[in-house]
Coordinates of C-alpha atoms in Angstrom, one line a residue:
X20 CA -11.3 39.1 98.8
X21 CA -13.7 36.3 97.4
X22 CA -17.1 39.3 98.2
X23 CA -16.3 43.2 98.0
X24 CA -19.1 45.9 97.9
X25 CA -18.3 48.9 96.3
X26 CA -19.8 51.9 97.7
X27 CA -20.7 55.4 97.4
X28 CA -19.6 57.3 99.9
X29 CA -21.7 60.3 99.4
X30 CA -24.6 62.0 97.3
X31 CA -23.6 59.2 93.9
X32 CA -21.5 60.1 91.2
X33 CA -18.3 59.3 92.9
X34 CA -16.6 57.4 90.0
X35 CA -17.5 54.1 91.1
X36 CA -18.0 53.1 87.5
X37 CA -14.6 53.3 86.4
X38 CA -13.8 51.6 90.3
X39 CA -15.9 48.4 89.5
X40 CA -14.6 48.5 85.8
X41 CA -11.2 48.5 87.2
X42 CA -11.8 45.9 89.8
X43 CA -14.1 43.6 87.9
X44 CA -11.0 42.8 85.4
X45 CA -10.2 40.5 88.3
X46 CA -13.4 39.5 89.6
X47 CA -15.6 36.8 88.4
X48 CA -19.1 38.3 88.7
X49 CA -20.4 41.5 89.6
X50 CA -23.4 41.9 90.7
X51 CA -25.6 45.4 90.7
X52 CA -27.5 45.6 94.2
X53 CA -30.2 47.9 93.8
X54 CA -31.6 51.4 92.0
X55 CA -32.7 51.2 88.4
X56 CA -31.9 53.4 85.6
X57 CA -32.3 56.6 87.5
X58 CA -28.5 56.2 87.9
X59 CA -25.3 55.5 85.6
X60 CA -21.9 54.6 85.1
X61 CA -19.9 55.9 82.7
X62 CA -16.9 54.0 81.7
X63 CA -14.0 55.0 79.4
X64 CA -12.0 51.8 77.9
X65 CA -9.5 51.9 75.0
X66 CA -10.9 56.3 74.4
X67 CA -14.3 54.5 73.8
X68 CA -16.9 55.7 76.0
X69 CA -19.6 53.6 77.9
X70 CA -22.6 54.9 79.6
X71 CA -24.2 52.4 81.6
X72 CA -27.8 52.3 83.2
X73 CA -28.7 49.0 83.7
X74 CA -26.6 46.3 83.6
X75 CA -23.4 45.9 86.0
X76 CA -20.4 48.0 84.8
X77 CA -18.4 44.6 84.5
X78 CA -20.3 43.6 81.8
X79 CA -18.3 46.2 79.1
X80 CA -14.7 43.8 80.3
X81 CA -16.7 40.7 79.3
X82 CA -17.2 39.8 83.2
X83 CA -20.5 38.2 84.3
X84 CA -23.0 40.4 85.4
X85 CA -26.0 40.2 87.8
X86 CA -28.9 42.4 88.4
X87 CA -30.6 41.8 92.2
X88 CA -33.7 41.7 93.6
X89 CA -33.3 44.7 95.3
X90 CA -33.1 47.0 91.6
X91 CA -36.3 48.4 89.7
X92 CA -35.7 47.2 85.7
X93 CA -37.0 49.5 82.9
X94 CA -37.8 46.3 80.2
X95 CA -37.4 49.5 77.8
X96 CA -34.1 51.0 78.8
X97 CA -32.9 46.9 79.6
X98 CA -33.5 46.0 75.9
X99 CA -32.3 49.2 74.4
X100 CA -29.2 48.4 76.7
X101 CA -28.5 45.1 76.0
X102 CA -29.0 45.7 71.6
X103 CA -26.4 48.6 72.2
X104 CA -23.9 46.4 74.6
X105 CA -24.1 43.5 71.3
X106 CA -23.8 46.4 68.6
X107 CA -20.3 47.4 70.1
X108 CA -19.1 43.9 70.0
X109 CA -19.8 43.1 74.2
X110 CA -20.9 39.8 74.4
X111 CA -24.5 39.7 76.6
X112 CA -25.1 35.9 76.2
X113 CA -24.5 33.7 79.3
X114 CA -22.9 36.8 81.0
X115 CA -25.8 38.6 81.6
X116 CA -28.1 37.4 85.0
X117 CA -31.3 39.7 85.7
X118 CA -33.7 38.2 89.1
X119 CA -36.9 37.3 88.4
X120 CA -37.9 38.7 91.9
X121 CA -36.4 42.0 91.0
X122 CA -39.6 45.1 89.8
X123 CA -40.3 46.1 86.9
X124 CA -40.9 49.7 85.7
X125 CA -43.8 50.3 84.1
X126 CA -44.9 53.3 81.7
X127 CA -47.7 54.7 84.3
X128 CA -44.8 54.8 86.6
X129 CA -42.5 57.1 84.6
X130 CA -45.9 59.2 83.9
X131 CA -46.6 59.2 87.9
X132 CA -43.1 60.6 88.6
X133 CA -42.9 63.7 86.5
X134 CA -46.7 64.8 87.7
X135 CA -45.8 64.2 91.2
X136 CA -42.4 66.1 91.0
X137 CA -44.9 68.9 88.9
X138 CA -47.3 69.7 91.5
X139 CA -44.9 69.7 94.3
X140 CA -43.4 72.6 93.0
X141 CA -40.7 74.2 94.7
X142 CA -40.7 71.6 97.3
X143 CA -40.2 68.9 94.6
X144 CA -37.3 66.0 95.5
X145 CA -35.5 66.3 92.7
X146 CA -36.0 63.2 91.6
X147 CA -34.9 61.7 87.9
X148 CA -38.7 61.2 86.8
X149 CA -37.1 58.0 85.6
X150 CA -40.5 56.0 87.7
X151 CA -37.9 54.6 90.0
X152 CA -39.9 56.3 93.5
X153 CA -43.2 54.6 92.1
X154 CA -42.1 51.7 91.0
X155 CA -40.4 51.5 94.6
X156 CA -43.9 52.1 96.5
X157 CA -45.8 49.6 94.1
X158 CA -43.4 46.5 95.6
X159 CA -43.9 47.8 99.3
X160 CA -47.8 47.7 99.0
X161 CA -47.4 44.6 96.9
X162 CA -49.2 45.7 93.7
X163 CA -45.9 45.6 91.9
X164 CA -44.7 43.6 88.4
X165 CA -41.8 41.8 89.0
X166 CA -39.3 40.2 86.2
X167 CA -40.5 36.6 86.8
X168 CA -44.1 37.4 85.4
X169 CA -42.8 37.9 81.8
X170 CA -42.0 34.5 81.9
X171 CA -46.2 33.8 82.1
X172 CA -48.4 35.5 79.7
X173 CA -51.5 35.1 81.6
X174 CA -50.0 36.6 84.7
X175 CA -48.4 39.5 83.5
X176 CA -51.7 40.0 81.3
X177 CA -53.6 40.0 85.0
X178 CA -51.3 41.9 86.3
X179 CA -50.9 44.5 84.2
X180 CA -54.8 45.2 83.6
X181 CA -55.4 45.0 87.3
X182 CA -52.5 47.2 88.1
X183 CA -53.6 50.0 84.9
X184 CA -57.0 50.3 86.3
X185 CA -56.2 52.0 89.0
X186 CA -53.2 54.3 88.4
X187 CA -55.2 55.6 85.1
X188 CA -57.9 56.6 88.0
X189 CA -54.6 58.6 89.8
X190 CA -53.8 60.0 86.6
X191 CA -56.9 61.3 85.1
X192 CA -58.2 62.3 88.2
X193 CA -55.4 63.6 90.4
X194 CA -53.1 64.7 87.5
X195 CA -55.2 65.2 84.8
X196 CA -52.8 62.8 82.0
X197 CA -54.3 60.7 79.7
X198 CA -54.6 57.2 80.8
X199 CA -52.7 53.7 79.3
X200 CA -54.2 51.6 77.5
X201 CA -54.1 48.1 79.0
X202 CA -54.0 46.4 75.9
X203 CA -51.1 48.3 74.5
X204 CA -49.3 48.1 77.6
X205 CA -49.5 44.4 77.3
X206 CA -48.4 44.2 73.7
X207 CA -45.8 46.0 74.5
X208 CA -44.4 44.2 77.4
X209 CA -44.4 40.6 75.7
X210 CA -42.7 41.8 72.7
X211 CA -39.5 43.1 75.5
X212 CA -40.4 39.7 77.7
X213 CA -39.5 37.4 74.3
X214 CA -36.2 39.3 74.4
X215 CA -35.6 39.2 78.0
X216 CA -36.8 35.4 78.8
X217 CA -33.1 34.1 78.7
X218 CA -31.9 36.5 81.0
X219 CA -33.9 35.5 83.8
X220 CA -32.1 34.0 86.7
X221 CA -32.1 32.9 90.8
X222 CA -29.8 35.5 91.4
X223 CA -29.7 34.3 94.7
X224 CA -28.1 30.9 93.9
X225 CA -25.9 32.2 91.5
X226 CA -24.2 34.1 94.1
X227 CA -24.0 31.5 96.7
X228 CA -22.6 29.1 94.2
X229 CA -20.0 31.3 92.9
X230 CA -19.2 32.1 96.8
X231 CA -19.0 28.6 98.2
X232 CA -16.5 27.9 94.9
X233 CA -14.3 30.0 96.1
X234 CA -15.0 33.0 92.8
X235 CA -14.6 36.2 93.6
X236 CA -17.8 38.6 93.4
X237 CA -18.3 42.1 93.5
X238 CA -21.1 44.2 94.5
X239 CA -22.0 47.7 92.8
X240 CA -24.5 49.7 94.0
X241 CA -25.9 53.1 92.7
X242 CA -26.5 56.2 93.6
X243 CA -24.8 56.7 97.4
X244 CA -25.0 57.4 101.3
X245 CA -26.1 60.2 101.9
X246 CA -29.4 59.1 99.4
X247 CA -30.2 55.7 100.9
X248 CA -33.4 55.5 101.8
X249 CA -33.3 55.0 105.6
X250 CA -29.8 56.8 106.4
X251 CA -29.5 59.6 103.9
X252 CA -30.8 63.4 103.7
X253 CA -34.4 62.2 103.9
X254 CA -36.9 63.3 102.0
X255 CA -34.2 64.2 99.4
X256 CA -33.1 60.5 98.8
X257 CA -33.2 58.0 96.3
X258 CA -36.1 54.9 97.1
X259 CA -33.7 52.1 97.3
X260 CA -30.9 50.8 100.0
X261 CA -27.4 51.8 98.4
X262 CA -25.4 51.6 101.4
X263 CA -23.6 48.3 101.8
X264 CA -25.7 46.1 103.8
X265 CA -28.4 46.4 100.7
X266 CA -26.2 43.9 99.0
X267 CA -26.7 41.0 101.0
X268 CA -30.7 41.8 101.2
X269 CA -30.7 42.1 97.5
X270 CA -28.4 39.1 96.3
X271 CA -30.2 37.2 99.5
X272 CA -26.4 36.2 101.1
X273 CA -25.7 36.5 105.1
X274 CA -24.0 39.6 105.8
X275 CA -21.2 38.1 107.2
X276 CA -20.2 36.6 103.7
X277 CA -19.3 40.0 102.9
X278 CA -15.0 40.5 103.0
X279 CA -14.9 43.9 102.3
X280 CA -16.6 47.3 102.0
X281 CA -14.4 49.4 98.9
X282 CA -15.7 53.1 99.7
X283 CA -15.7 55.6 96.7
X284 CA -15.4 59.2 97.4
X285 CA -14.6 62.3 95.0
X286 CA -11.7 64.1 96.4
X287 CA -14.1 67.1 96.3
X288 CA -18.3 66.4 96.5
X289 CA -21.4 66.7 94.0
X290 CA -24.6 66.3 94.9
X291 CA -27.7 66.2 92.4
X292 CA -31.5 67.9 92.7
X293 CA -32.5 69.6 95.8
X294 CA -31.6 69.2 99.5
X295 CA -29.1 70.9 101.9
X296 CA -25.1 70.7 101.1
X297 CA -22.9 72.6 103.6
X298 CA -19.8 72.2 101.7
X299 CA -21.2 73.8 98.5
X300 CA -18.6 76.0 96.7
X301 CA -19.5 79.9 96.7
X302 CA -18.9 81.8 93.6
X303 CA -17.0 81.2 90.7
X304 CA -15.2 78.2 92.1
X305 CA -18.2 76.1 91.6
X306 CA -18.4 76.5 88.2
X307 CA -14.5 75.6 87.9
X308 CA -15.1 72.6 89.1
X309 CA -17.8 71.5 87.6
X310 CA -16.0 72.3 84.0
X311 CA -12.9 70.6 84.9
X312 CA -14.7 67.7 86.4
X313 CA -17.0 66.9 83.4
X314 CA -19.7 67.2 86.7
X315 CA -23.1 66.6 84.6
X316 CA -25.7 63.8 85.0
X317 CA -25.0 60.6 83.0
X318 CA -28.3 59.8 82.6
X319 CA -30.0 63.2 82.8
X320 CA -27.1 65.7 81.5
X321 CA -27.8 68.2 84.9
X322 CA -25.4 70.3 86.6
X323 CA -24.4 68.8 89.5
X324 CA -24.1 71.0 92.6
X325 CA -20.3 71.2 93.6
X326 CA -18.3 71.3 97.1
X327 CA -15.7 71.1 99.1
X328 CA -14.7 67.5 100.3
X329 CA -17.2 67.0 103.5
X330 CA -14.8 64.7 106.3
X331 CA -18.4 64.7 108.7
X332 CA -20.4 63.3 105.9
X333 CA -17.5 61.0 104.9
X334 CA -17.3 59.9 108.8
X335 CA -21.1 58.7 108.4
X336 CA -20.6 57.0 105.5
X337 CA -17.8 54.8 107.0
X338 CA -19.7 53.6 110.2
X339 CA -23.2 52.9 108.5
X340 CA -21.3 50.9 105.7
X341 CA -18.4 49.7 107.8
X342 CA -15.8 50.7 105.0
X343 CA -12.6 49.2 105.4
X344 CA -11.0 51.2 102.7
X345 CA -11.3 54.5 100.3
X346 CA -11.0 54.8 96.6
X347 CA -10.5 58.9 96.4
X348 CA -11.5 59.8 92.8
X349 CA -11.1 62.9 90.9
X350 CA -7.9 64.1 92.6
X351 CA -6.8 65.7 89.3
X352 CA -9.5 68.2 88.9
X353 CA -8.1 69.9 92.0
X354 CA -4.8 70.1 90.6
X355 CA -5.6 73.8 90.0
X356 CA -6.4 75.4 92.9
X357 CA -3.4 77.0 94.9
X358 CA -5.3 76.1 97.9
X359 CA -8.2 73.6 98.9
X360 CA -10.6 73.9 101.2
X361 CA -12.0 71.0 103.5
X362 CA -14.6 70.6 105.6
X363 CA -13.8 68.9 108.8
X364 CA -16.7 69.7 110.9
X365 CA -20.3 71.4 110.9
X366 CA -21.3 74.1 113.3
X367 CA -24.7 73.7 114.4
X368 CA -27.0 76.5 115.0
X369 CA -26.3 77.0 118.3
X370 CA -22.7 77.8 117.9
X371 CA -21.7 74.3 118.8
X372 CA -19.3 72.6 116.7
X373 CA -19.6 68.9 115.9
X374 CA -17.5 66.0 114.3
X375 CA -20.6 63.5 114.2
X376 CA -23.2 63.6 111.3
X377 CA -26.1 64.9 112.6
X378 CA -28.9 62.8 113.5
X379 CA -31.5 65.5 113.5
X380 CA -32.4 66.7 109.5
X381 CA -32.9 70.4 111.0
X382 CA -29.5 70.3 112.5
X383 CA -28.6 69.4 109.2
X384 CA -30.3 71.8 107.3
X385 CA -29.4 74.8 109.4
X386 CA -25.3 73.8 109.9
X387 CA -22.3 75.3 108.5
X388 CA -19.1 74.3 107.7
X389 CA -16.3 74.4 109.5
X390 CA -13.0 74.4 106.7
X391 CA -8.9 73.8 106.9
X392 CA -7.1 74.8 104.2
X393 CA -4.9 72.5 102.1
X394 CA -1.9 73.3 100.2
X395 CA -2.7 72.8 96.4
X396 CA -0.2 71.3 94.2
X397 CA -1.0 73.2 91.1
X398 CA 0.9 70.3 88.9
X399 CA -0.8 67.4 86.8
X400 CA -1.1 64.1 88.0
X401 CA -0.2 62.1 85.0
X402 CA 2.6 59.9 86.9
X403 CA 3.2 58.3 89.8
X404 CA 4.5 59.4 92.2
X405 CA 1.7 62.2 93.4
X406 CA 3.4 64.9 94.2
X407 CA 4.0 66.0 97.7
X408 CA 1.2 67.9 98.4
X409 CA -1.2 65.6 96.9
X410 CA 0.1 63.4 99.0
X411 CA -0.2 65.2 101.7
X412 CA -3.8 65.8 100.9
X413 CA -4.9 62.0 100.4
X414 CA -3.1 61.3 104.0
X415 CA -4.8 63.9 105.7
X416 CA -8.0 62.1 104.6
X417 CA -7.0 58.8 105.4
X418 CA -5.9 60.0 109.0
X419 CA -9.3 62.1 109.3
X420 CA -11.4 58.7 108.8
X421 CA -9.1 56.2 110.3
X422 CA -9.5 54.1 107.0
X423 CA -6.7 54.0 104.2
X424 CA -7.1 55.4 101.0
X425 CA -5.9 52.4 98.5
X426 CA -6.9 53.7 95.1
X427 CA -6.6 57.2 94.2
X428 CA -8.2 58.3 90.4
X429 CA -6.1 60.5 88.4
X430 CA -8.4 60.9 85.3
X431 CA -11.0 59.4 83.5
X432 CA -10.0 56.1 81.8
X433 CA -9.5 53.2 83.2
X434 CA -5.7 53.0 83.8
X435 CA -5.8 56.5 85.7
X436 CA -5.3 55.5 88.7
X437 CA -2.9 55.0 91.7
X438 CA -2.8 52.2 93.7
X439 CA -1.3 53.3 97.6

């Protein structure tokens, strides 16, 4: 399809890395919709390992690469990002697109993050302390820094003085940090805005251009469902849109240019920081998964929570994003267990069992699962076909969402996968 989004289907780390990587070898451009560095992709080509932050996983094929308005850009972690992209031999010139209407991160914002998260205690979100959140608030109340104003000195200058003065009050006063020093801030800043002038691009057109020729793009987005902003398992969400209709805001296209909606879901789930998660292994078992499923943070190394595979959650994430198919990653790692549980519905507090998300976040919090067992296949997955029972398990989640699985991951390089 000329325009695909590719989205998580639950809390993030689903794989969709290695799902773009694998699609964007026959894609033109791909295009990264919204989140910052807070979130990554690791991608395994040739047994050489790729963990990306910032730029659009197609960029380690050689594909064209677009960042959108709707993403937060660390100038630090972009630099770094590109330098280490050139050092391997990927080629960043003319392939790289980054929108000048898109926000930058700015140090007080990464300081901000980490005190906030501090004095909230045990009712912190969990977040990163990557800045993303304030960075986030300073575009809604319109204070924010955005890419186009290292293009003018004077501006950004302006900007960022105006902008210092008064989180320095926040942090000396509130949070007791030392403040920034405007000047150095500014220094610092031009020096990255030299290196990321060439870069700078109408997204926007790009897009439409490559659309009304006929290219095909793809859309990435980070992070997943159940952490958008507006839909997910508020307050413990990300400060971004990731579900698939944050692609056309982002890239500023129609909606109805969008073809298709590529879901990615582990076969099992993860879920990262704090916040309720009814499927969550008990025991030992969690641990098991999380060894044979590599399940730490790419850009933070931290355990990731591990569960069951959730069908409600997975339910949700179909109708708000209007998938029209699943990639179901990870498959392997359950090839150990003799059985496998699945959740297929919640029961809610009052004894009543549901096959609908809920709307309500105490419903939420306060529900259990409700579990069928699967037959386990207890055989590696290293050719086609899958074996019956793996099969078996796939279909039943196909059938459960009324949405075909297509591409099933069987490891973690890029040709481990199945295509059904």
């Amino acid at each position: 399809m000329p325009a695909t989004v590719i989205v998580g289907a639950q809390w993030g780390d689903e794989g969709k890395g290695k799902i773009v990587d694998l699609l964007a070898q026959e894609s033109d451009l791909v295009c990264r919709y919204q989140g910052g560095p807070n979130a990554g992709h690791t991608i395994v080509v040739d047994g050489e390992t790729f963990k990306i932050r910032a730029i659009p996983s197609g960029i380690v094929g050689g594909v064209a690469s677009a960042i959108g308005a709707g993403c937060v850009v660390d100038p630090d972690v972009l630099v770094s990002e590109l330098d280490e992209l050139e050092g391997r031999g990927c080629r960043t010139d003319g392939l790289v697109f980054v929108s000048g209407n898109a926000h930058l991160i700015m140090p007080w914002h990464v300081a901000l993050d980490g005190a906030r998260e501090r004095r909230l205690g045990r009712l912190q979100i969990g977040t990163t302390r990557r800045g993303i959140g304030p960075a986030y608030a300073d575009k809604a109340t319109r204070i924010g820094i955005r890419v186009q104003d290292l293009l003018d000195p004077k501006i950004l200058r302006e900007k960022i003085e105006l902008a210092a003065g008064e989180k320095n009050v926040w942090l000396e006063r509130v949070y007791g940090i030392e403040p920034f020093d405007a000047e150095e801030v500014v220094v610092r800043t031009l020096a990255h805005a030299e290196r990321l002038a060439p870069y700078v691009t109408d997204t926007s057109l790009l897009v439409d251009r490559a659309l009304r020729d006929g290219r095909k793009v793809l859309f990435e987005g980070a992070q997943g469902t159940l952490l958008d902003l507006d839909h997910g398992t508020y307050p413990f969400v990300t400060s971004s849109s990731p579900i698939a209709a944050g692609a056309a805001v982002s890239f500023g296209i129609g909606p109805q240019r969008i073809d298709e909606v590529l879901g990615v879901s582990k076969a099992y789930v993860t879920r990262v920081g704090e916040g309720p998660f009814p499927s969550e292994i008990e025991g030992e078992a969690q641990q098991r998964v999380r060894e044979l499923g590599a399940e730490f943070g790419t850009v933070t190394g931290r355990e990731r929570r591990c569960g069951w595979l959730d069908l409600v959650a997975l339910r949700f994430a179909v109708r708000v994003n209007g998938i029209t198919s699943l990639a179901l990653t990870k498959v392997d790692v359950l090839s150990e267990f003799d059985e496998i549980p699945v959740c297929v519905r919640y029961r809610l507090l009052d004894g009543e069992e549901t096959d609908d998300f809920p709307a309500n976040q105490s419903d939420f919090h306060h529900c259990a699962p409700v579990f069928e067992t699967l037959a386990g296949w207890l055989e590696p997955l290293d050719s086609a076909p899958l074996p019956r029972a793996a099969r078996a398990y796939v279909d039943f989640v196909a059938g459960a969402l009324g949405v075909p699985v297509t591409i099933v991951g069987t490891g973690a390089s890029r040709e481990a996968v199945l295509t059904l």
